[in-house]
Coordinates of C-alpha atoms and ligand atoms in Angstrom, one line a residue:
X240 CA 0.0 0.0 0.0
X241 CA 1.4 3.5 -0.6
X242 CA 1.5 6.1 2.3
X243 CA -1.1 8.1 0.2
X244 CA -3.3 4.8 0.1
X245 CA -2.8 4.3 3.9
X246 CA -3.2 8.0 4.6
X247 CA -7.1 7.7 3.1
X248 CA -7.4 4.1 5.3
X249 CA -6.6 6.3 8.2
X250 CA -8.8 9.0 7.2
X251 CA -11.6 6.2 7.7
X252 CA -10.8 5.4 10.9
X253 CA -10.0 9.2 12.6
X254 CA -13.0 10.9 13.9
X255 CA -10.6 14.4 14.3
X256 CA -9.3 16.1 11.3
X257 CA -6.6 15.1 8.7
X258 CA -4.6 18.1 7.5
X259 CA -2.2 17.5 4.3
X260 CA 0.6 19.9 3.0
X261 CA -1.9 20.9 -0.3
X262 CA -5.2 21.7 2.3
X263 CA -5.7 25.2 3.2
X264 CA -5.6 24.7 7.0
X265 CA -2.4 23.2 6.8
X266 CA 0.4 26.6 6.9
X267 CA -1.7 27.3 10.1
X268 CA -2.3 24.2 11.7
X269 CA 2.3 23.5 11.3
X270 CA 2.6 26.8 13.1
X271 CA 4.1 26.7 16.5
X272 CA 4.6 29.2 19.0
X273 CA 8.4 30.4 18.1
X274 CA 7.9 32.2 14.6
X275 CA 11.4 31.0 14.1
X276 CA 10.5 27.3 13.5
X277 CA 9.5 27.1 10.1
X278 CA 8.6 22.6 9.5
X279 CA 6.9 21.2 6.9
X280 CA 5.2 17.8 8.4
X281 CA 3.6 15.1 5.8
X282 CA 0.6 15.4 8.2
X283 CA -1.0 16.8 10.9
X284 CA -3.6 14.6 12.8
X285 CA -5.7 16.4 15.3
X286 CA -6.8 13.8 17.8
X287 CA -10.3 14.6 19.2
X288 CA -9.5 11.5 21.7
X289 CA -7.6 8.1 22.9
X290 CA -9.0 6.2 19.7
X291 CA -7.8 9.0 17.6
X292 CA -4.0 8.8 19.5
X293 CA -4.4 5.3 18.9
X294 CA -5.3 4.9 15.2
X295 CA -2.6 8.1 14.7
X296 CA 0.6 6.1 16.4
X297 CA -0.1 3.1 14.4
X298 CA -0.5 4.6 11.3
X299 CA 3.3 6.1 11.5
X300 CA 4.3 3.1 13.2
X301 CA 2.9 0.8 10.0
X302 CA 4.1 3.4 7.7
X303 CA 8.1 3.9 9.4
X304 CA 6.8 7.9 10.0
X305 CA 8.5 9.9 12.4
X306 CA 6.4 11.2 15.1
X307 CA 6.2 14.4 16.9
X308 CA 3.9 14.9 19.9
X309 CA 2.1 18.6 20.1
X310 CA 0.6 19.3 23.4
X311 CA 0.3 23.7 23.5
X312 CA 3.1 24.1 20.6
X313 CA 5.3 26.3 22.9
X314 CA 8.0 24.9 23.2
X315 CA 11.1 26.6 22.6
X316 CA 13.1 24.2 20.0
X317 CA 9.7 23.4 18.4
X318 CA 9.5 20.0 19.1
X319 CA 6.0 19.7 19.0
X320 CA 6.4 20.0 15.1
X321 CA 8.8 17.9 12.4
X322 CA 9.5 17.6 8.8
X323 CA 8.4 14.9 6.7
X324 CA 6.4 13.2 9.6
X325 CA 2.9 12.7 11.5
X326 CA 2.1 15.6 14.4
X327 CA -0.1 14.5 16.8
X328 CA -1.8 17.5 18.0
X329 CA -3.9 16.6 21.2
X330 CA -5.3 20.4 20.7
X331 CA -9.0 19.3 20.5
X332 CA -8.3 16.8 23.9
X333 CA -9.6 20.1 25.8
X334 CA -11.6 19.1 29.2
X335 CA -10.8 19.9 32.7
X336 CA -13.0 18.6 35.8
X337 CA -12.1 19.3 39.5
X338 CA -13.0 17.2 42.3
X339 CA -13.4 19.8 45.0
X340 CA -13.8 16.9 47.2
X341 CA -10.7 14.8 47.0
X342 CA -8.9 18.4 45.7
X343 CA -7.8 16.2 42.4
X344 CA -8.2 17.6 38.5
X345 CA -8.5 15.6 35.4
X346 CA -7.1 17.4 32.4
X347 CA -7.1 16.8 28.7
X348 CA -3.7 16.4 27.0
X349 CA -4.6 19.4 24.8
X350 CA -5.7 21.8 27.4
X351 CA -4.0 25.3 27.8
X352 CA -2.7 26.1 31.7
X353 CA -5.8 28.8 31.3
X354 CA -8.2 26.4 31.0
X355 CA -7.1 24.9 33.7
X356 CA -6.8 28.1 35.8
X357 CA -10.7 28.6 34.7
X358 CA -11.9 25.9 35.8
X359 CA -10.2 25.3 39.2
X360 CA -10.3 28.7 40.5
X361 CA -14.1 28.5 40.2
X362 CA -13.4 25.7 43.5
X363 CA -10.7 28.1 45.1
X364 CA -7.6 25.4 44.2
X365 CA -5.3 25.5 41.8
X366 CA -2.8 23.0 40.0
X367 CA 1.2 24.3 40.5
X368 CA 2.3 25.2 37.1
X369 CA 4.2 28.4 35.5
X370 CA 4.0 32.0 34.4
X371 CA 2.2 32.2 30.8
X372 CA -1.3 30.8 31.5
X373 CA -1.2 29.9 27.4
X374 CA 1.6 27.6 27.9
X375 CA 0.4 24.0 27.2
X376 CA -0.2 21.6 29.5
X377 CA 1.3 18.5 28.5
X378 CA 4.9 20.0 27.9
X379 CA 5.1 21.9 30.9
X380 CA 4.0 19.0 33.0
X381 CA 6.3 16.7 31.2
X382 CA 9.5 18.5 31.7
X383 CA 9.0 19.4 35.5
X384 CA 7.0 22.6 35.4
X385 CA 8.6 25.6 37.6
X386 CA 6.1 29.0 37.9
X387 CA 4.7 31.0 40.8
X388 CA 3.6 28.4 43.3
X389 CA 6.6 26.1 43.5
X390 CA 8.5 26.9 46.4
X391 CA 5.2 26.1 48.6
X392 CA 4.1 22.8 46.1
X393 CA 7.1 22.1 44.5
X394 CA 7.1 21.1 40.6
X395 CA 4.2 20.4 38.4
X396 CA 5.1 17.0 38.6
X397 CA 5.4 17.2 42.5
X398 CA 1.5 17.4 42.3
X399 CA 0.9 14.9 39.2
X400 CA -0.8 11.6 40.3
X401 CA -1.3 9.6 37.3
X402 CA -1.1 9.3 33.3
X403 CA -3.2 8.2 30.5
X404 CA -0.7 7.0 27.7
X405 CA -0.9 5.9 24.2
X406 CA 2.9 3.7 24.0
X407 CA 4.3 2.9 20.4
X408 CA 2.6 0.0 20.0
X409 CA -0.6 1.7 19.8
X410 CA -1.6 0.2 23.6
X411 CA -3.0 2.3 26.6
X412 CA -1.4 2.6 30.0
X413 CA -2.6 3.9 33.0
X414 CA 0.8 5.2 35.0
X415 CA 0.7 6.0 38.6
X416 CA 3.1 5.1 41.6
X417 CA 0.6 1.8 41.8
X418 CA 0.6 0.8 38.4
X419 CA 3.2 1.0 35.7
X420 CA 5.9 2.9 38.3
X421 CA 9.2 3.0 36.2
X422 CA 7.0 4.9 33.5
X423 CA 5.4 7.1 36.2
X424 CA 8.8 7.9 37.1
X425 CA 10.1 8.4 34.0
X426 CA 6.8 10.4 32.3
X427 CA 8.1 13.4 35.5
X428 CA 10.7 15.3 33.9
X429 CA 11.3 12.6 31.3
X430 CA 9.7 14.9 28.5
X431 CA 7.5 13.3 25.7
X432 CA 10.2 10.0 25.4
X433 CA 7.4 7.6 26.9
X434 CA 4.2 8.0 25.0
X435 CA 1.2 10.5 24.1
X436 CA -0.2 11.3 27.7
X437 CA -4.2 11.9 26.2
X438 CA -4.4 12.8 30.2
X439 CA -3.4 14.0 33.4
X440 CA -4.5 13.7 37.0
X441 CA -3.5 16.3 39.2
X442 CA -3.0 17.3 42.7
X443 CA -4.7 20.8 43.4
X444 CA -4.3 23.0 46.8
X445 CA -6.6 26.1 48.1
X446 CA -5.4 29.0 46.0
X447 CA -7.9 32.0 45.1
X448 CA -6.3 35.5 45.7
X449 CA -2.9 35.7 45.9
X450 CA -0.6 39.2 46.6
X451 CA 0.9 39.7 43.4
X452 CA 3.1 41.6 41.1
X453 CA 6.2 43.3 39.9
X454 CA 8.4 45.5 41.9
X455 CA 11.1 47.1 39.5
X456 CA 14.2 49.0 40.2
X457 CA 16.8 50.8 38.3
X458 CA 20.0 49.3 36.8
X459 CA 21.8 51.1 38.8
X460 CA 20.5 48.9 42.2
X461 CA 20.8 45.7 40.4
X462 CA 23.7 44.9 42.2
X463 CA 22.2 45.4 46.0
X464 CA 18.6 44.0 45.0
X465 CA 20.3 41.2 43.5
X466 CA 22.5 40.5 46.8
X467 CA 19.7 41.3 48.8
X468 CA 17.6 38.5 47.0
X469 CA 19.6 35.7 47.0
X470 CA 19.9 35.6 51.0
X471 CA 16.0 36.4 50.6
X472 CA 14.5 33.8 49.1
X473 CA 16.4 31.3 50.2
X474 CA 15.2 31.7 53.7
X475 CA 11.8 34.1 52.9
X476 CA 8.5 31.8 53.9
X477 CA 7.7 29.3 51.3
X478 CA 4.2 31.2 50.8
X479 CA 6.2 34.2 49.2
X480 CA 7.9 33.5 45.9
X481 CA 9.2 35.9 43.7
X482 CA 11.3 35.2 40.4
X483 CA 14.4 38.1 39.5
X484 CA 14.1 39.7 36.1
X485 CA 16.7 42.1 33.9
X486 CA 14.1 43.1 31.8
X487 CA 12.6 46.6 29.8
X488 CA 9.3 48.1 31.1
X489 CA 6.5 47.2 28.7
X490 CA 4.7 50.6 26.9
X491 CA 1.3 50.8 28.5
X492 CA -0.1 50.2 31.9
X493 CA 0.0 50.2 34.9
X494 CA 3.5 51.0 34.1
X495 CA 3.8 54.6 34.2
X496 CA 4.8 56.3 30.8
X497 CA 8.5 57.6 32.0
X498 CA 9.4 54.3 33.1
X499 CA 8.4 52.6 29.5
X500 CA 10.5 50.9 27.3
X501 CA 13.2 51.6 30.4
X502 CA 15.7 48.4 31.0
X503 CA 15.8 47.9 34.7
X504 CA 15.6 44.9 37.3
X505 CA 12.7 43.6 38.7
X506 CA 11.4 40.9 41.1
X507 CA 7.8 39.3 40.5
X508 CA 6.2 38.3 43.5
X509 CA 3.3 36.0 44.5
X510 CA 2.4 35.7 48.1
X511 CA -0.3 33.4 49.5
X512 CA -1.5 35.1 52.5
X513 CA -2.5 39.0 53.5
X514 CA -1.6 42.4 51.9
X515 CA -0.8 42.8 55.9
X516 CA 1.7 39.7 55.8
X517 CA 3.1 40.3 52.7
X518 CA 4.0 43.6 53.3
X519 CA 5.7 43.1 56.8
X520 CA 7.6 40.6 54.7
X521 CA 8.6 42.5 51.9
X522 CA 9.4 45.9 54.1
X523 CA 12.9 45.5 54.3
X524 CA 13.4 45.4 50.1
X525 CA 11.3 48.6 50.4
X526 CA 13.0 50.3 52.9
X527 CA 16.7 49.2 51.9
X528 CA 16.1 49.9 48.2
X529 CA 13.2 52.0 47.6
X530 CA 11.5 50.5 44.0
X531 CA 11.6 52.6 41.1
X532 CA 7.9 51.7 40.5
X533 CA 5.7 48.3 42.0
X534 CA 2.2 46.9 41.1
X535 CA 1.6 44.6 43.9
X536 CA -1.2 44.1 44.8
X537 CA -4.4 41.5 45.5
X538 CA -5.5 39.4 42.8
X539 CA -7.2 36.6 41.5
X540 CA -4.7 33.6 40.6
X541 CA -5.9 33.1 37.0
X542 CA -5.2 36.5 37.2
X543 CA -1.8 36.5 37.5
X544 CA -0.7 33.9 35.4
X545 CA -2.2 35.5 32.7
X546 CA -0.3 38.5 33.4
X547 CA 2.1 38.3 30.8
X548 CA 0.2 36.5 28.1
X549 CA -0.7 39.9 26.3
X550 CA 3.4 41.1 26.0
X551 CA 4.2 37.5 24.4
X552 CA 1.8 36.8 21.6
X553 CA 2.3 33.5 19.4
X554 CA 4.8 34.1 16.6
X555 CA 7.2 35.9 18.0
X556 CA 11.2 35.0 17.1
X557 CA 12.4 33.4 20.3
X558 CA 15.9 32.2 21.0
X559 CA 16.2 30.3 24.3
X560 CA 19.5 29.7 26.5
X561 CA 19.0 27.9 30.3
X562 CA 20.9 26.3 33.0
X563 CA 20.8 25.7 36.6
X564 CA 22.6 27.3 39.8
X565 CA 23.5 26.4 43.0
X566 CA 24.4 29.6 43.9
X567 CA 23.9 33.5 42.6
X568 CA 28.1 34.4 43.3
X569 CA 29.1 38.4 42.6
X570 CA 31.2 37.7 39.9
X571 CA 27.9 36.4 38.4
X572 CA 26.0 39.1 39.5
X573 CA 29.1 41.2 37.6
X574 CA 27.8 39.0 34.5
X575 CA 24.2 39.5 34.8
X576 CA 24.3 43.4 35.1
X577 CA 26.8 43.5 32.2
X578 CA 24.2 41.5 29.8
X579 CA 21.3 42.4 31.2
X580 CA 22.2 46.1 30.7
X581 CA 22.4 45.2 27.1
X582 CA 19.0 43.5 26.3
X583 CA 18.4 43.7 22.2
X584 CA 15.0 44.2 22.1
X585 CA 11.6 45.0 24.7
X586 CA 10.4 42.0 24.8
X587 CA 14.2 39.9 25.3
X588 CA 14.6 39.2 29.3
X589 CA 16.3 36.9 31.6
X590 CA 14.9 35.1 34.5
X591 CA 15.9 33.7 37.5
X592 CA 13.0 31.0 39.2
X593 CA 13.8 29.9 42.6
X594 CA 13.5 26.5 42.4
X595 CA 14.3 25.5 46.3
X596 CA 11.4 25.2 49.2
X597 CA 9.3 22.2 48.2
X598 CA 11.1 21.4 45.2
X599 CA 14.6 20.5 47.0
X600 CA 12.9 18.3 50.0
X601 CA 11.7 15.6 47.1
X602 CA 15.0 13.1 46.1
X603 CA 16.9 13.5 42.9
X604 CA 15.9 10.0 41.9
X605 CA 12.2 10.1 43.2
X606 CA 11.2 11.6 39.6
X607 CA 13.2 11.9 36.5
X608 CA 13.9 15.6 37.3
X609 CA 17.3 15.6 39.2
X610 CA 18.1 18.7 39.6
X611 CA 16.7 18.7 43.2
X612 CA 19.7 20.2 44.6
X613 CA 19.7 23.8 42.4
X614 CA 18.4 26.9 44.0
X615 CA 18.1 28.7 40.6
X616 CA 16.7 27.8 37.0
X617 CA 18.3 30.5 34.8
X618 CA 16.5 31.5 31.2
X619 CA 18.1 33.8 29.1
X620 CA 15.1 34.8 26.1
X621 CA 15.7 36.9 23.2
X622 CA 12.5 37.7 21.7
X623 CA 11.4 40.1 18.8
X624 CA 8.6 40.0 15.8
X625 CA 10.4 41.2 13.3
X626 CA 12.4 37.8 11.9
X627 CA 15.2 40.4 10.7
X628 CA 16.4 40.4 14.0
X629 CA 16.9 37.0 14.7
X630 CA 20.6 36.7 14.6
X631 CA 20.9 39.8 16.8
X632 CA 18.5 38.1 19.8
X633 CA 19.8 35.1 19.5
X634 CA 23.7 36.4 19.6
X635 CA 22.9 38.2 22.7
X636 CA 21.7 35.3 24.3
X637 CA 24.1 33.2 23.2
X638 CA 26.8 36.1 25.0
X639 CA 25.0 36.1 27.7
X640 CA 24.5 32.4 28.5
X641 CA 28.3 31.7 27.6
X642 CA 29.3 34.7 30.4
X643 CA 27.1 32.7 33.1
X644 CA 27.4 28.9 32.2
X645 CA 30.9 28.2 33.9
X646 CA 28.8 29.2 37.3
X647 CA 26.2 26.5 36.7
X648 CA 26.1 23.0 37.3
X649 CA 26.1 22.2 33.6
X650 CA 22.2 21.2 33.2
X651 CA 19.5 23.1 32.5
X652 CA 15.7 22.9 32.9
X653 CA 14.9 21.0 29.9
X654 CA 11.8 23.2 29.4
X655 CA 13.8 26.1 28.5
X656 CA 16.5 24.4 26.1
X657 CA 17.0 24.5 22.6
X658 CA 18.5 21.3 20.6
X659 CA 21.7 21.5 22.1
X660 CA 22.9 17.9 21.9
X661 CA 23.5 14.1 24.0
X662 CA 25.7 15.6 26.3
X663 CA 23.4 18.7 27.8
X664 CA 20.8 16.1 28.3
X665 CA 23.0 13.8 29.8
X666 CA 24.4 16.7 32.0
X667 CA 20.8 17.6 32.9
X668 CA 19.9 13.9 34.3
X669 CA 22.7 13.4 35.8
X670 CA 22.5 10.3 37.4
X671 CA 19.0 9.6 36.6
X672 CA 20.3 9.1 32.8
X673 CA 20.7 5.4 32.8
X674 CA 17.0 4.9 34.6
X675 CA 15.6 6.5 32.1
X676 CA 17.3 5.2 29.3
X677 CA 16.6 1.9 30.6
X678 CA 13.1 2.4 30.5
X679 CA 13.1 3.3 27.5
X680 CA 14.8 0.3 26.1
X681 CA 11.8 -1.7 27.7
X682 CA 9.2 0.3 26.1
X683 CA 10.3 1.8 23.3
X684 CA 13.2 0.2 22.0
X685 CA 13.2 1.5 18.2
X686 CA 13.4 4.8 20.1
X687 CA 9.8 5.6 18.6
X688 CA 9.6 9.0 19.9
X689 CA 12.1 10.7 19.2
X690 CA 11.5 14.9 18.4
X691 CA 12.0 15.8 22.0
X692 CA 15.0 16.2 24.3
X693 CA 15.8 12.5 23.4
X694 CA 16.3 9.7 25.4
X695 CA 18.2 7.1 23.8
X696 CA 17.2 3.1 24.9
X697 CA 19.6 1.8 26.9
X698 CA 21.1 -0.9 24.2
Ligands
LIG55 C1 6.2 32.2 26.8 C2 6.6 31.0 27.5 C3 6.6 30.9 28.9 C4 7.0 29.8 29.6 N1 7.0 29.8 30.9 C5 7.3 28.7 31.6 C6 7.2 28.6 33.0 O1 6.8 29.6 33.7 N2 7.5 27.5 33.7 C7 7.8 26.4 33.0 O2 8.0 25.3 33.6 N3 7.9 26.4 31.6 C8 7.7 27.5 31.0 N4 7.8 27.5 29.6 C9 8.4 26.4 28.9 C10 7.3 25.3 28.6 O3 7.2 24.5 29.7 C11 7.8 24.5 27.4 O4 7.9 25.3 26.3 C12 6.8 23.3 27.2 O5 7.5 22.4 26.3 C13 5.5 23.8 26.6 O6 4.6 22.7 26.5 P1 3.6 22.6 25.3 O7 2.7 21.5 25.5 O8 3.0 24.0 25.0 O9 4.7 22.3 24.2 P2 4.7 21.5 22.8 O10 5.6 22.3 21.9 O11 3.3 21.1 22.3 O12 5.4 20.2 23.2 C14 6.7 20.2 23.7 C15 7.3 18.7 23.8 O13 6.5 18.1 24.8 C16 6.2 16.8 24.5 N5 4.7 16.7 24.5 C17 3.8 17.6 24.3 N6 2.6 17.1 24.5 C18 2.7 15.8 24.9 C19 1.9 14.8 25.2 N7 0.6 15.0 25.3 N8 2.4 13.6 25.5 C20 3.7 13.4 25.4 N9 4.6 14.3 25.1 C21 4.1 15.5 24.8 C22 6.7 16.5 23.1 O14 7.9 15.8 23.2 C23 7.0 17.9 22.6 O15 8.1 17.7 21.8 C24 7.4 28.6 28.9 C25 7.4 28.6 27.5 C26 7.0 29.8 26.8 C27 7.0 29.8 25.3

């Protein structure tokens, strides 16, 4: 049979739809988030459920396609996406329901963190996740998940319970700590090596309004704020987190119109608890280093997290560079004023998440994420519309990244990487490498999904 005969079989048997190169949805439906991956798949299937996942694997499987897995399309290398192959886009998998009894959430593989924010704040919980509420799901979850909640609940997948998978054989697994273990393990931090995840069961906690926002100070104090916060929140209460920025003050509100378009330093804080608390808390920033300007203030959690979604529209040109710190030294805080003073363009930033609290009391081998012992997860962006100015983003972050990297433990959060290679992934696993690969070899051992931060099989 040729692939064009099988392709019509499949159509028969998918209930979602089948997109081709020569159909008009299809230079939409290959678009991912980063307007700098430009791929050119042989089809896109959009799975409207498990049978769909199911007939979708063993199509490519029969055929020898390559497969790429696309939860929310944002991640950074585009690996949601591939030439030549099948994309399984889990887009239209979009349900959420809460259990406000047990505190649990079921989500679809295709949902958005908003829809999930929607739905659970409605009960007063929420599910740990990150910063941009459009962010999907599924790759977030996969790869560890770091945002505003994590030094009180630790990772996303410090609050996962259990998995529905498709594996490459086309057969469903339920994976939990009771059932199927090594790939529950594995499927927390492991990225998309195991098998399509059509769902996710989560943990949620009570989390409604939360004291939130920017405080943002001139370059000039970047130095002392930056001193002042790595004793902070090392030691702060786990309730209060607050990731540090270099970044340039968006054009509109609330920021006032002096400050726009202004590089400076800047901490974003969420506290879970009073105004009262929160500012007893936070006096002694204020009084040691007066902010330049600070929008903190009550708010609902949903929010928050979709604070930033209106500065970072899809399509943008992003160029990502990440790694992990045990420790913010001043020779690195030297580094960081020197390239964060020279950010390309508005929307270009670094960030530093703490990533301690909750997060360091679980074992480096108790999930695939071993980086257990880092305090910060470091992302350098360089963002920009205009593709024109893609070599000048991504050269500044590439500068900026090569300045800080000998102070890092050599890994990165694997969320934030680009394809950079065996080694960086092997340096971000650490020990938990030859687990992983060794699950792999049992389920997967043609290596079956492979567009991700790969994991090789073991043999
Ligand atoms: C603007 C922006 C802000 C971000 N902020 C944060 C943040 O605050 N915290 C944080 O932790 N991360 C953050 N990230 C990083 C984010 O976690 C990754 O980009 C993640 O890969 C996105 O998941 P996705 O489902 O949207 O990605 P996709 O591009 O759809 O998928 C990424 C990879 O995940 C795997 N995958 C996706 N869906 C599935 C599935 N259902 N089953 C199996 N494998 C699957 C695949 O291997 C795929 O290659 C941010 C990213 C962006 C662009």
């Amino acid at each position: 049979m040729s692939l064009q005969e099988a392709i019509t079989e499949f159509r028969g048997q998918f209930r979602g739809t089948v997109i081709e190169p020569q159909d008009a949805a299809y230079d939409e439906a290959r678009k991912v988030y980063n307007g700098m991956i430009d791929r050119r798949p042989r089809l896109i299937a959009m799975c409207t459920d498990v049978a769909d996942v199911i007939a979708a694997v063993r199509m490519a499987k029969a055929n020898g396609l390559r497969v790429s897995i696309r939860g929310g399309g944002h991640n950074a290398a585009g690996l949601g996406v591939c030439d030549d192959g099948l994309v399984i886009d889990l887009a239209p998998i979009k349900y959420v329901r809460v259990d406000p009894a047990s505190r649990t959430v079921l989500v679809g593989g295709g949902c958005k963190w908003a829809d999930v924010d929607h739905a659970t704040h409605a009960f007063g919980l929420a599910v740990p996740s990150g910063i941009i509420s459009s962010t999907g799901v599924a790759g977030l979850t996969l790869g560890g998940g770091m945002g505003h909640l994590t030094r009180k609940y630790g990772l996303t997948i410090d609050n996962l319970l259990s998995v529905d998978m498709v594996l490459a054989d086309g057969s469903f697994v339920v994976a939990s700590a009771e059932e199927n273990a090594d790939l529950f393990w594995a499927v927390r931090g492991g990225g998309g090596n195991f098998g399509v995840v059509t769902s996710f069961l989560f943990e949620a906690h009570p989390v409604s309004t939360v004291c939130a926002g920017p405080m943002l100070w001139n370059l000039d104090d970047t130095a002392d704020v930056m001193k002042w916060y790595r004793e902070f929140i090392t030691k702060a209460p786990e309730e209060m987190n607050g990731f540090f920025a270099m970044m340039t003050v968006p054009p509109g509100p609330p920021f006032p119109t002096e400050l726009h378009l202004r590089k400076m330093c800047a901490i974003v804080w969420c506290y879970q608890g009073s105004m009262e608390q929160a500012n007893t808390i936070l006096e002694p920033i204020r009084s040691y280093r007066p902010p330049a300007f600070e929008f903190f203030v009550p708010m609902p959690y949903p929010m928050l997290q979709g604070m930033f979604d209106g500065i970072y529209p899809t399509g943008l040109q992003w160029y990502w560079k990440a790694d992990f710190f045990k420790e913010l030294s001043d020779a690195a805080i030297e580094k960081h004023i020197e390239h964060g003073s020279l950010l390309p363009t508005w929307q270009s930033a670094m960030h530093l998440y703490p990533v301690n609290g909750k997060v360091n009391r679980v074992y480096e081998d108790d999930t695939a994420f071993s980086h257990r012992d880092s305090v910060w997860s470091e992302v350098i962006v360089g963002v920009d519309p205009d593709p024109a100015n893609g070599q000048k983003i991504t050269e500044w972050a590439k500068r900026y990244y090569d300045a800080l990297h000998p102070f890092g433990t050599g890994g990165a959060y694997l969320n934030f990487m680009m394809e950079e290679g065996e080694d960086r992934i092997r340096a971000t696993y650490r020990g938990n490498y030859a687990r992983l690969a060794a699950v792999k070899e049992k389920y997967h051992p043609e290596n079956f999904f492979r567009v991700n931060q790969n994991i090789r099989p073991s043999a």
